[in-house]
Amino acid sequence: MLSGYEAVYAKLTEYLGTGANVLLYVAALLFFGLYQARSESSRGRYLRYVLLLMLAALNPVTVKVLEKLGHLDVLERFFWLLMTPVLIAAAAAIISEKKPFLLIVQIILILLCGKIVFTGIEYKPAQNIYKIQSDAIAVSDIILRDFEGLDADAPIIPNRGLEDEKRPRAVITEPLCEDVRMYNADVDLWYVRNGFGSAVGSRYRRIAELVSQSNDRISVKKLARKMKKFGFTYLVLGDWQQLVGNTRRYHFEQIGESGSYKVYKYVPATLFTLRHYPDPEGYNCMSYTLAGDDGSLIVVDGGRAWQSLELVDTIKKLGGRVDAWIITHPHDDHAGVLASILEAEWDKSEIEIGQIYLGEWDFDAVDRQGIRTDSVHYLLGNLEKRDNVTYLSQGQELSVCGLTMKVLHTCNPEVVAGSDNILNDGSMVFKLSGEKTSILFLGDVADNSAALREKEGITDEKVGQGSKMGRLIAEQILSDYPEDVKSTFVQMAHHGNSQLPDAFYEAVSPKAAIFDAPDWLMENRDKETGESSYYTTPHYRALMEKLGAKIITFSENKPVKIY
C-alpha cells in the first residue's frame, strides 16, 4: 500500500517538480480552510465535495484494492491530471477576489514548479501538426509498415481503429512512448514510463524497470522472455541504451531508426512439436508432422496412400496448410499419401501445400532396376503438373519455416552404381535444426534384406559393422559433414531395420531415437507368422539404449520438441 502512495507522489513530483506539489497542496488547502471558516459560498460547497472525493480515493482500502488489481494508474491520473489543477484553480479564483496582486505570485510559482512542461524532452515545442516529436511519427510508421508488409516509403494513416489482433505490439522506451501513444493508437504499447510502470502490477513493473529511460544496459535474454510471454514483437530503444547479450540468438533485428531511436523486431524461435503416425494396417511406414506454435506445418513423407484421410484430417485440424512437404524417397510407404492427395486435388479444395522438396534422383536408373517403380511414377505423374516442387542437392542448406534444413545425402553415383535398392539407399538424408535442438532424418538408407545379408555374409554378430553400401553412405556423410551429424534426435534408418554401422549412430549421439516401426518389427518377428526373421531392429534398439537415448516407437509414441 505504501508503494501506491509513493507512486502517486512520484507522478506529481515528475510533473510539478521536486517538493513543489507539497507546497501547492498545503497552500491551497490551508487557504481553503481559512476561507471556508468565513464563507458558505458555492465554492465552499464545491471544496467539500473535492475533499470528500480525495479522502475516498486516498484511503488505504482504495489504494490497496487498486494496487492489487493492477489499476493504480487510474489513481495516479486522478491526482496529477485532476486534483492538483482543481485545487490550484479554486484557490486562484478566491485569491483573485480578495487579493488580485497575489495572482502574479501564484502564476510565478506554478511556472517554476511546472518547469518540466517547458524544459523536458517529453514536452518539446510543437514540431508538426500533431504537436509531438517527429521521431514518434517516424518510429510509429516504421512499425506499421513492417507489420503490414508495406514498402519503406508507403504512407501510413494513423488511428484507423484496428482490431486488437491486427495491431502491432511494441515496447517503446520513455520518453518517446507517450508521443507514439498520442500519435497512433493503432500501435499497442507496453508503457514503460517512470512511475507508471511501477504502479500497475509486477508484470508491468519488471518490463518498465528493464527498459526504462534510466537503464542504459538491457539484458536481451530477460527482455526476449518477457516479450515472448506477452506477445510483443517490436522494441524501440534510445541511442543511449544497449542490448546486452546474443541478439542473434534471441532474434532481435534492427529494422529502422529515427533520430536518437532504433527500432528492433523480435521474432522468437518457433517451437515445433514432432509427431509420427502409425500405419492403420499395422505395417511399417514413415509419416511425420512438425507443427509450429506459430501455425506453420512441415510434413515429412506422410505414409501410404490408404492413410490419406487420416493425415488430411490432421492437416485440416492444424489449419489446412502444409508450408513444406519433404519426401525422403518415393516409396509407397513414404510418399503414397502425398501422391494420393495430389491425385485427388485435395491440396486445392481442402488443404494447401506451399512447397514440396525431394532429393536429386536418377529415375532412369531406378526404372532399370525395376523395384517398386509403380509408386515412383504415381508420385512423379502428379509432381510434373506442379510449379511448387524443388529438387535438393547434397550439401544444400535452406530455411524451412524458420528451421535450418541441410541435405547430407541424396541419390549419388555411388548409390546408383552399387546399391541393390536405389530407392532406399538414395533416400535424402537431411537435418532440421533449431537454435537448441535438431533432428536427423535418415529415410531408408542402408537397406537391409534377407538376400543382402546372405550375399554379403552378414551374420547377427556382424550387423553392427554395416553392409557395404551402409558403410559407404556413413563414411561419405561423416567425411563431408562431420560437424552436422550430431543431433538431438534421429529417425532410425529404414525404420530401424538397416545396415548402417554402429559408428555412425555413435557419431550422431542422440538423446532420443525414433523408430517408425510397429512392435513386430521392433521384436524381429514376421508380421503374419510371428516367427523370428532377419530384421536388425533389436540390435539398433540395444545400441541406442547403450548410448543413453530414449526409444520412441509406434507403441511408445512420444512427441518431441524442436526449437
Coordinates of C-alpha atoms in Angstrom, one line a residue:
M1 CA 0.0 0.0 0.0
L2 CA 2.8 2.4 0.8
S3 CA 4.2 1.8 -2.7
G4 CA 0.9 3.1 -4.0
Y5 CA 1.2 6.4 -2.2
E6 CA 4.8 6.6 -3.3
A7 CA 3.7 6.1 -6.9
V8 CA 1.2 9.0 -6.7
Y9 CA 3.8 11.3 -5.2
A10 CA 6.3 10.3 -7.8
K11 CA 4.0 11.2 -10.6
L12 CA 3.2 14.6 -9.0
T13 CA 6.9 15.2 -8.5
E14 CA 7.7 14.4 -12.1
Y15 CA 5.1 16.8 -13.4
L16 CA 5.4 19.7 -10.9
G17 CA 9.0 19.5 -9.7
T18 CA 10.5 18.1 -6.5
G19 CA 8.7 19.2 -3.4
A20 CA 6.6 21.8 -5.2
N21 CA 3.4 19.7 -5.1
V22 CA 3.6 19.6 -1.3
L23 CA 3.9 23.3 -1.2
L24 CA 1.0 23.9 -3.6
Y25 CA -1.3 21.4 -1.8
V26 CA -0.6 22.7 1.6
A27 CA -1.0 26.3 0.5
A28 CA -4.3 25.6 -1.4
L29 CA -5.8 23.5 1.4
L30 CA -4.8 25.9 4.1
F31 CA -6.3 28.9 2.2
F32 CA -9.5 27.0 1.6
G33 CA -9.7 26.0 5.2
L34 CA -9.4 29.6 6.3
Y35 CA -11.8 30.8 3.6
Q36 CA -14.3 28.1 4.4
A37 CA -14.5 29.2 8.1
R38 CA -15.8 32.6 7.0
S39 CA -18.0 31.7 3.9
E40 CA -20.6 29.3 2.8
S41 CA -20.5 30.2 -0.8
S42 CA -20.9 27.7 -3.7
R43 CA -17.1 27.5 -3.9
G44 CA -17.0 26.3 -0.3
R45 CA -19.5 23.6 -1.0
Y46 CA -17.6 22.6 -4.1
L47 CA -14.5 22.3 -1.9
R48 CA -16.2 20.0 0.4
Y49 CA -17.1 17.7 -2.4
V50 CA -13.5 17.8 -3.7
L51 CA -12.1 17.0 -0.2
L52 CA -14.5 14.1 0.2
L53 CA -13.5 12.7 -3.2
M54 CA -9.8 13.0 -2.2
L55 CA -10.5 11.1 1.0
A56 CA -12.4 8.4 -0.8
A57 CA -9.5 8.0 -3.3
L58 CA -6.6 8.2 -0.9
N59 CA -7.9 6.0 1.9
P60 CA -5.9 2.8 2.4
V61 CA -8.6 0.4 1.3
T62 CA -9.0 2.1 -2.2
V63 CA -5.2 2.2 -2.7
K64 CA -4.7 -1.4 -1.7
V65 CA -7.6 -2.7 -3.9
L66 CA -6.4 -0.7 -7.0
E67 CA -2.8 -1.8 -6.4
K68 CA -3.9 -5.4 -6.1
L69 CA -6.0 -5.2 -9.3
G70 CA -3.2 -3.6 -11.2
H71 CA -5.1 -0.4 -11.9
L72 CA -3.3 2.1 -9.6
D73 CA -2.6 4.1 -12.7
V74 CA -6.2 5.3 -12.5
L75 CA -5.4 6.9 -9.1
E76 CA -2.2 8.4 -10.4
R77 CA -4.0 10.0 -13.3
F78 CA -6.8 11.3 -11.0
F79 CA -4.3 13.2 -8.9
W80 CA -1.8 14.6 -11.3
L81 CA -4.4 15.4 -14.0
L82 CA -7.4 16.4 -11.9
M83 CA -6.8 17.2 -8.2
T84 CA -3.9 19.5 -8.5
P85 CA -5.4 21.8 -11.2
V86 CA -8.7 21.8 -9.3
L87 CA -7.2 22.9 -6.0
I88 CA -4.9 25.5 -7.6
A89 CA -7.7 26.9 -9.9
A90 CA -10.1 27.2 -7.0
A91 CA -7.5 28.9 -4.8
A92 CA -6.7 31.2 -7.7
A93 CA -10.4 32.1 -8.1
I94 CA -10.7 33.1 -4.4
I95 CA -7.4 35.0 -4.4
S96 CA -8.5 37.0 -7.5
E97 CA -11.5 38.3 -5.4
K98 CA -9.6 39.1 -2.2
K99 CA -6.1 40.0 -3.2
P100 CA -5.7 40.3 -7.0
F101 CA -2.0 41.1 -6.9
L102 CA -1.3 37.6 -5.3
L103 CA -2.2 36.1 -8.7
I104 CA 1.1 37.2 -10.1
V105 CA 2.9 35.4 -7.2
Q106 CA 0.9 32.3 -7.8
I107 CA 1.5 32.2 -11.6
I108 CA 5.3 32.5 -11.0
L109 CA 5.1 29.7 -8.5
I110 CA 3.2 27.5 -10.9
L111 CA 5.6 28.2 -13.7
L112 CA 8.6 27.4 -11.6
C113 CA 7.0 24.2 -10.3
G114 CA 5.9 23.1 -13.7
K115 CA 9.3 23.6 -15.3
I116 CA 9.2 20.2 -16.9
V117 CA 6.4 21.5 -19.2
F118 CA 8.9 23.8 -20.8
T119 CA 12.3 22.1 -20.4
G120 CA 11.7 18.4 -20.6
I121 CA 12.3 16.3 -23.7
E122 CA 8.8 14.9 -23.4
Y123 CA 7.2 18.3 -23.9
K124 CA 9.2 19.8 -26.7
P125 CA 7.7 22.7 -28.7
A126 CA 5.4 21.6 -31.5
Q127 CA 7.4 20.2 -34.4
N128 CA 4.4 19.3 -36.5
I129 CA 0.6 19.4 -36.7
Y130 CA 0.4 16.6 -34.2
K131 CA 2.2 18.7 -31.6
I132 CA 4.6 15.8 -30.8
Q133 CA 8.1 14.7 -31.6
S134 CA 8.8 13.9 -35.2
D135 CA 10.7 10.8 -34.1
A136 CA 7.4 9.4 -32.6
I137 CA 5.8 9.7 -36.0
A138 CA 8.7 8.1 -37.8
V139 CA 9.0 5.2 -35.3
S140 CA 5.3 4.5 -35.4
D141 CA 5.3 4.5 -39.2
I142 CA 8.3 2.1 -39.3
I143 CA 6.5 -0.3 -37.1
L144 CA 3.2 -0.2 -39.0
R145 CA 4.9 -0.6 -42.4
D146 CA 6.8 -3.7 -41.2
F147 CA 3.7 -5.1 -39.6
E148 CA 1.6 -4.7 -42.7
G149 CA 4.4 -5.6 -45.1
L150 CA 4.4 -2.2 -46.9
D151 CA 7.2 -0.5 -48.8
A152 CA 9.6 1.7 -46.8
D153 CA 8.0 4.9 -48.3
A154 CA 4.4 3.8 -48.1
P155 CA 2.1 6.4 -46.5
I156 CA 0.6 5.5 -43.1
I157 CA -2.7 6.8 -41.8
P158 CA -2.7 6.8 -38.0
N159 CA -5.6 5.9 -35.7
R160 CA -7.6 3.7 -38.1
G161 CA -9.1 1.8 -35.2
L162 CA -7.5 -1.5 -36.0
E163 CA -8.8 -4.6 -34.1
D164 CA -6.6 -5.9 -31.4
E165 CA -5.3 -8.9 -33.4
K166 CA -4.4 -6.6 -36.3
R167 CA -2.4 -4.2 -34.2
P168 CA 1.4 -4.4 -33.8
R169 CA 2.5 -4.8 -30.2
A170 CA 5.5 -2.7 -29.2
V171 CA 7.7 -1.9 -26.2
I172 CA 8.9 1.7 -26.5
T173 CA 11.3 3.4 -24.1
E174 CA 10.4 6.6 -22.4
P175 CA 10.0 9.5 -23.2
L176 CA 9.1 8.5 -26.8
C177 CA 6.4 6.0 -25.8
E178 CA 3.9 8.7 -24.7
D179 CA 4.2 10.6 -28.0
V180 CA 3.7 7.4 -30.0
R181 CA 0.6 6.7 -28.0
M182 CA -0.8 10.2 -28.7
Y183 CA 0.1 10.0 -32.4
N184 CA -1.1 6.5 -33.3
A185 CA -3.3 4.3 -31.1
D186 CA -3.0 1.5 -33.7
V187 CA 0.3 0.6 -32.1
D188 CA -0.4 -1.5 -29.0
L189 CA 2.1 -0.2 -26.4
W190 CA 3.6 -1.6 -23.2
Y191 CA 4.1 1.6 -21.3
V192 CA 7.5 2.0 -19.5
R193 CA 7.2 5.5 -18.2
N194 CA 8.8 6.2 -14.8
G195 CA 6.2 5.9 -12.0
F196 CA 3.6 4.4 -14.3
G197 CA 5.1 1.0 -14.9
S198 CA 6.0 0.5 -11.3
A199 CA 2.4 1.1 -10.2
V200 CA 0.4 -1.3 -12.2
G201 CA 1.5 -4.7 -11.1
S202 CA 4.6 -6.9 -11.1
R203 CA 4.4 -8.0 -14.8
Y204 CA 4.5 -4.3 -16.0
R205 CA 6.9 -3.3 -13.3
R206 CA 9.5 -5.7 -14.5
I207 CA 9.4 -4.7 -18.1
A208 CA 9.2 -1.0 -17.0
E209 CA 12.3 -1.3 -14.9
L210 CA 14.1 -3.3 -17.7
V211 CA 13.5 -0.8 -20.5
S212 CA 13.2 2.5 -18.5
Q213 CA 14.9 5.6 -19.7
S214 CA 17.5 5.4 -16.9
N215 CA 18.6 1.9 -17.8
D216 CA 21.4 2.0 -20.5
R217 CA 22.3 -1.7 -20.5
I218 CA 19.4 -4.1 -21.1
S219 CA 19.6 -7.9 -20.9
V220 CA 18.4 -9.3 -24.2
K221 CA 17.7 -12.6 -22.6
K222 CA 15.4 -11.2 -20.0
L223 CA 13.7 -8.9 -22.5
A224 CA 13.1 -11.7 -25.0
R225 CA 11.5 -13.9 -22.4
K226 CA 9.1 -11.1 -21.4
M227 CA 8.2 -10.1 -24.9
K228 CA 7.6 -13.7 -26.0
K229 CA 5.4 -14.4 -22.9
F230 CA 3.2 -11.4 -23.6
G231 CA 3.3 -11.4 -27.4
F232 CA 5.2 -8.2 -28.2
T233 CA 7.1 -8.0 -31.5
Y234 CA 8.6 -4.5 -31.7
L235 CA 11.1 -2.8 -29.5
V236 CA 12.2 0.9 -29.6
L237 CA 15.3 2.0 -27.6
G238 CA 17.2 5.2 -27.4
D239 CA 20.8 5.5 -28.6
W240 CA 22.0 5.7 -25.0
Q241 CA 20.6 2.2 -24.5
Q242 CA 22.4 -1.0 -25.4
L243 CA 21.1 -4.6 -25.8
V244 CA 23.5 -6.8 -23.8
G245 CA 23.8 -10.4 -24.9
N246 CA 23.4 -12.5 -28.0
T247 CA 20.9 -10.5 -30.1
R248 CA 21.1 -13.0 -32.9
R249 CA 20.3 -16.0 -30.7
Y250 CA 17.3 -14.2 -29.3
H251 CA 16.2 -13.0 -32.7
F252 CA 16.3 -9.2 -32.4
E253 CA 16.9 -7.5 -35.7
Q254 CA 17.1 -3.7 -36.2
I255 CA 14.6 -2.7 -38.9
G256 CA 14.9 1.1 -38.8
E257 CA 15.8 4.2 -36.8
S258 CA 14.9 7.9 -36.4
G259 CA 16.9 10.5 -34.6
S260 CA 18.0 9.1 -31.3
Y261 CA 15.9 5.9 -31.5
K262 CA 16.4 2.5 -33.0
V263 CA 13.5 0.1 -33.9
Y264 CA 14.0 -3.6 -33.5
K265 CA 11.8 -6.6 -34.5
Y266 CA 11.7 -9.6 -32.2
V267 CA 10.8 -12.8 -33.9
P268 CA 11.0 -15.6 -31.3
A269 CA 12.2 -19.0 -32.4
T270 CA 9.2 -21.2 -33.3
L271 CA 8.6 -24.3 -31.2
F272 CA 7.8 -27.3 -33.3
T273 CA 6.1 -30.4 -32.0
L274 CA 7.2 -33.5 -33.9
R275 CA 4.8 -36.5 -34.1
H276 CA 4.8 -39.6 -36.2
Y277 CA 1.8 -41.6 -37.3
P278 CA 1.5 -45.4 -37.4
D279 CA 0.1 -47.3 -40.4
P280 CA -3.5 -48.2 -39.7
E281 CA -3.0 -51.7 -41.1
G282 CA -0.1 -52.3 -38.7
Y283 CA 2.8 -52.1 -41.3
N284 CA 5.9 -50.0 -41.0
C285 CA 5.7 -46.6 -42.6
M286 CA 7.3 -43.1 -42.3
S287 CA 4.9 -40.3 -41.6
Y288 CA 5.8 -37.2 -39.6
T289 CA 4.4 -33.7 -38.9
L290 CA 6.3 -30.8 -37.3
A291 CA 3.6 -28.3 -36.1
G292 CA 5.0 -24.9 -35.2
D293 CA 3.5 -22.8 -32.4
D294 CA 3.2 -20.0 -35.0
G295 CA 0.8 -22.1 -37.1
S296 CA 3.4 -23.3 -39.6
L297 CA 3.4 -27.0 -40.6
I298 CA 6.0 -29.3 -42.1
V299 CA 5.2 -32.9 -43.2
V300 CA 8.0 -35.4 -43.8
D301 CA 7.0 -38.3 -46.1
G302 CA 3.4 -39.0 -45.0
G303 CA 2.9 -42.8 -45.3
R304 CA 0.9 -45.0 -47.6
A305 CA -2.0 -43.8 -49.8
W306 CA -4.6 -45.5 -47.6
Q307 CA -3.5 -43.2 -44.8
S308 CA -4.6 -40.2 -46.9
L309 CA -7.8 -39.5 -45.0
E310 CA -6.2 -39.7 -41.6
L311 CA -3.3 -37.3 -42.5
V312 CA -5.6 -34.9 -44.3
D313 CA -7.8 -34.7 -41.3
T314 CA -4.8 -34.0 -39.1
I315 CA -3.6 -31.2 -41.5
K316 CA -7.1 -29.6 -41.6
K317 CA -7.2 -29.6 -37.8
L318 CA -3.8 -27.9 -37.8
G319 CA -5.0 -25.1 -40.1
G320 CA -5.3 -26.7 -43.5
R321 CA -2.0 -25.6 -44.9
V322 CA 1.3 -27.5 -45.3
D323 CA 4.1 -25.0 -45.6
A324 CA 6.7 -27.6 -46.6
W325 CA 6.2 -31.2 -47.6
I326 CA 9.6 -33.1 -47.6
I327 CA 9.9 -36.5 -49.3
T328 CA 12.9 -38.7 -48.4
H329 CA 12.2 -41.1 -51.3
P330 CA 9.2 -42.1 -53.4
H331 CA 8.3 -45.5 -52.0
D332 CA 4.6 -46.0 -51.3
D333 CA 5.0 -46.3 -47.5
H334 CA 6.6 -42.9 -47.6
A335 CA 5.2 -40.8 -50.5
G336 CA 1.9 -42.6 -51.1
V337 CA -0.2 -40.1 -49.1
L338 CA 1.3 -37.1 -51.0
A339 CA 0.6 -38.8 -54.3
S340 CA -2.9 -39.6 -53.3
I341 CA -3.6 -36.0 -52.1
L342 CA -2.2 -34.5 -55.3
E343 CA -4.2 -37.0 -57.4
A344 CA -7.4 -36.1 -55.6
E345 CA -6.5 -32.4 -55.9
W346 CA -7.2 -32.1 -52.2
D347 CA -4.4 -29.6 -51.9
K348 CA -6.7 -27.1 -53.9
S349 CA -10.1 -27.8 -52.3
E350 CA -9.3 -28.9 -48.8
I351 CA -5.6 -28.3 -48.0
E352 CA -3.0 -26.1 -49.4
I353 CA 0.7 -27.1 -50.0
G354 CA 3.3 -24.4 -50.0
Q355 CA 6.5 -26.2 -51.2
I356 CA 7.4 -29.8 -52.0
Y357 CA 11.0 -30.9 -51.5
L358 CA 12.8 -34.0 -52.8
G359 CA 16.4 -35.0 -53.2
E360 CA 18.0 -35.3 -56.6
W361 CA 17.3 -38.7 -58.4
D362 CA 18.4 -40.8 -61.3
F363 CA 15.0 -42.0 -62.2
D364 CA 16.3 -43.8 -65.3
A365 CA 18.5 -46.0 -63.0
V366 CA 15.5 -46.6 -60.8
D367 CA 13.5 -47.8 -63.8
R368 CA 16.3 -50.0 -65.0
Q369 CA 16.5 -51.7 -61.6
G370 CA 12.7 -52.1 -61.7
I371 CA 12.0 -52.4 -57.9
R372 CA 8.6 -50.9 -56.9
T373 CA 8.6 -48.3 -59.7
D374 CA 4.8 -48.0 -59.7
S375 CA 4.9 -45.8 -56.6
V376 CA 7.6 -43.7 -58.2
H377 CA 5.6 -42.9 -61.4
Y378 CA 2.4 -42.4 -59.4
L379 CA 4.1 -39.6 -57.5
L380 CA 6.1 -38.2 -60.4
G381 CA 3.0 -38.1 -62.6
N382 CA 1.5 -35.6 -60.2
L383 CA 4.6 -33.6 -59.4
E384 CA 5.1 -32.8 -63.1
K385 CA 1.9 -30.8 -63.0
R386 CA 3.1 -28.6 -60.2
D387 CA 5.3 -25.5 -60.1
N388 CA 6.0 -25.7 -56.3
V389 CA 8.4 -28.7 -56.4
T390 CA 12.1 -28.2 -55.6
Y391 CA 14.8 -30.9 -56.0
L392 CA 17.6 -30.5 -53.5
S393 CA 21.2 -31.5 -54.0
Q394 CA 23.7 -32.8 -51.4
G395 CA 25.2 -30.1 -49.3
Q396 CA 22.4 -27.6 -50.0
E397 CA 21.2 -25.6 -47.0
L398 CA 18.0 -23.6 -46.7
S399 CA 15.5 -22.2 -44.3
V400 CA 12.2 -24.1 -43.8
C401 CA 9.6 -22.4 -41.6
G402 CA 12.4 -20.9 -39.5
L403 CA 14.3 -24.2 -39.1
T404 CA 17.6 -24.8 -40.9
M405 CA 17.5 -27.7 -43.3
K406 CA 20.8 -29.2 -44.6
V407 CA 21.0 -32.1 -47.1
L408 CA 23.7 -34.6 -46.3
H409 CA 23.0 -37.3 -48.8
T410 CA 21.0 -37.9 -52.0
C411 CA 20.9 -40.5 -54.8
N412 CA 24.6 -40.0 -55.8
P413 CA 26.5 -42.0 -58.5
E414 CA 28.0 -44.4 -55.9
V415 CA 24.4 -45.4 -54.9
V416 CA 23.4 -45.9 -58.5
A417 CA 26.4 -48.0 -59.2
G418 CA 26.5 -50.2 -56.1
S419 CA 23.1 -50.4 -54.5
D420 CA 20.7 -53.3 -54.8
N421 CA 17.9 -51.0 -53.9
I422 CA 18.5 -47.5 -55.3
L423 CA 15.3 -46.0 -54.0
N424 CA 16.1 -46.9 -50.4
D425 CA 19.8 -46.2 -50.4
G426 CA 19.2 -43.0 -52.4
S427 CA 16.9 -41.6 -49.7
M428 CA 17.5 -37.9 -49.0
V429 CA 19.3 -37.6 -45.6
F430 CA 18.8 -34.2 -44.1
K431 CA 18.9 -32.4 -40.8
L432 CA 16.4 -29.9 -39.4
S433 CA 17.9 -27.6 -36.8
G434 CA 16.5 -25.0 -34.4
E435 CA 18.6 -22.9 -32.1
K436 CA 18.9 -25.6 -29.4
T437 CA 17.6 -28.9 -30.8
S438 CA 17.8 -30.8 -34.1
I439 CA 16.6 -34.0 -35.8
L440 CA 18.4 -36.1 -38.4
F441 CA 16.2 -37.9 -40.9
L442 CA 17.8 -40.9 -42.5
G443 CA 14.9 -42.2 -44.6
D444 CA 15.6 -45.8 -45.7
V445 CA 19.3 -45.6 -46.4
A446 CA 21.4 -48.7 -45.8
D447 CA 18.7 -51.1 -46.8
N448 CA 18.5 -54.5 -45.1
S449 CA 17.1 -57.6 -46.6
A450 CA 17.5 -61.4 -46.3
A451 CA 19.0 -61.5 -49.7
L452 CA 21.6 -58.8 -48.9
R453 CA 22.6 -60.5 -45.7
E454 CA 23.1 -63.8 -47.5
K455 CA 25.0 -62.1 -50.3
E456 CA 27.4 -60.3 -48.0
G457 CA 27.6 -62.9 -45.3
I458 CA 26.2 -60.6 -42.6
T459 CA 25.5 -62.7 -39.5
D460 CA 23.8 -61.4 -36.4
E461 CA 27.3 -60.8 -34.9
K462 CA 28.3 -58.6 -37.8
V463 CA 25.2 -56.5 -38.0
G464 CA 26.9 -53.6 -36.2
Q465 CA 29.6 -53.4 -38.9
G466 CA 27.1 -52.4 -41.5
S467 CA 26.7 -53.5 -45.1
K468 CA 29.0 -52.4 -48.0
M469 CA 26.5 -49.7 -49.0
G470 CA 25.8 -48.8 -45.4
R471 CA 29.5 -48.2 -44.7
L472 CA 29.9 -46.2 -47.9
I473 CA 27.0 -43.9 -47.1
A474 CA 28.1 -43.5 -43.5
E475 CA 31.7 -42.7 -44.5
Q476 CA 30.6 -40.2 -47.1
I477 CA 28.4 -38.3 -44.6
L478 CA 30.9 -38.4 -41.8
S479 CA 33.7 -37.3 -44.1
D480 CA 31.8 -34.5 -45.9
Y481 CA 29.7 -33.2 -42.9
P482 CA 31.4 -34.2 -39.6
E483 CA 30.0 -31.1 -37.8
D484 CA 26.4 -31.7 -39.0
V485 CA 25.9 -35.3 -37.9
K486 CA 25.5 -34.9 -34.2
S487 CA 21.8 -34.3 -33.5
T488 CA 19.3 -34.2 -30.6
F489 CA 17.0 -36.7 -32.2
V490 CA 17.5 -39.2 -35.0
Q491 CA 14.9 -41.0 -37.2
M492 CA 16.4 -44.5 -37.4
A493 CA 17.3 -45.6 -40.9
H494 CA 14.9 -47.9 -42.7
H495 CA 12.5 -48.0 -39.7
G496 CA 15.4 -49.2 -37.5
N497 CA 15.9 -52.3 -39.8
S498 CA 19.0 -51.1 -41.6
Q499 CA 22.6 -51.9 -42.2
L500 CA 24.3 -48.7 -41.0
P501 CA 27.4 -49.2 -39.0
D502 CA 27.2 -48.6 -35.2
A503 CA 30.0 -46.0 -35.6
F504 CA 27.6 -43.7 -37.5
Y505 CA 25.0 -43.7 -34.7
E506 CA 27.7 -43.2 -32.1
A507 CA 28.7 -40.0 -34.0
V508 CA 25.0 -38.9 -34.1
S509 CA 24.9 -39.4 -30.3
P510 CA 21.1 -38.6 -30.0
K511 CA 19.1 -38.1 -26.9
A512 CA 16.2 -39.9 -28.4
A513 CA 15.9 -42.5 -31.3
I514 CA 12.7 -42.6 -33.3
F515 CA 11.8 -46.0 -34.8
D516 CA 8.9 -45.6 -37.2
A517 CA 8.1 -49.2 -36.7
P518 CA 5.4 -51.5 -35.2
D519 CA 6.1 -54.0 -32.4
W520 CA 6.5 -57.0 -34.7
L521 CA 9.4 -55.2 -36.5
M522 CA 10.9 -54.0 -33.2
E523 CA 10.9 -57.5 -31.9
N524 CA 12.2 -59.1 -35.2
R525 CA 9.0 -61.1 -35.7
D526 CA 7.3 -61.8 -39.1
K527 CA 4.1 -59.8 -39.2
E528 CA 2.0 -62.7 -40.4
T529 CA 3.5 -65.8 -38.7
G530 CA 5.1 -64.2 -35.6
E531 CA 8.3 -66.2 -36.2
S532 CA 11.8 -64.8 -35.9
S533 CA 13.0 -63.1 -39.0
Y534 CA 16.1 -61.2 -40.4
Y535 CA 15.3 -57.8 -39.1
T536 CA 18.1 -55.8 -37.4
T537 CA 15.9 -53.6 -35.2
P538 CA 16.7 -55.4 -31.9
H539 CA 20.4 -54.7 -32.4
Y540 CA 19.8 -50.9 -33.0
R541 CA 17.4 -50.6 -30.1
A542 CA 20.1 -52.1 -27.9
L543 CA 22.7 -49.8 -29.3
M544 CA 20.5 -46.7 -28.7
E545 CA 19.8 -47.8 -25.2
K546 CA 23.6 -48.3 -24.6
L547 CA 24.1 -44.7 -25.9
G548 CA 21.6 -43.4 -23.4
A549 CA 18.9 -42.5 -26.0
K550 CA 15.2 -42.7 -25.3
I551 CA 13.4 -45.1 -27.6
I552 CA 10.3 -43.9 -29.4
T553 CA 8.3 -46.3 -31.5
F554 CA 4.7 -46.6 -32.8
S555 CA 3.6 -48.1 -29.5
E556 CA 5.8 -45.9 -27.4
N557 CA 4.7 -42.8 -29.2
K558 CA 6.0 -39.6 -27.6
P559 CA 6.0 -36.2 -29.3
V560 CA 9.3 -34.3 -29.1
K561 CA 10.1 -30.6 -29.4
I562 CA 12.3 -28.9 -32.0
Y563 CA 13.3 -25.3 -31.3

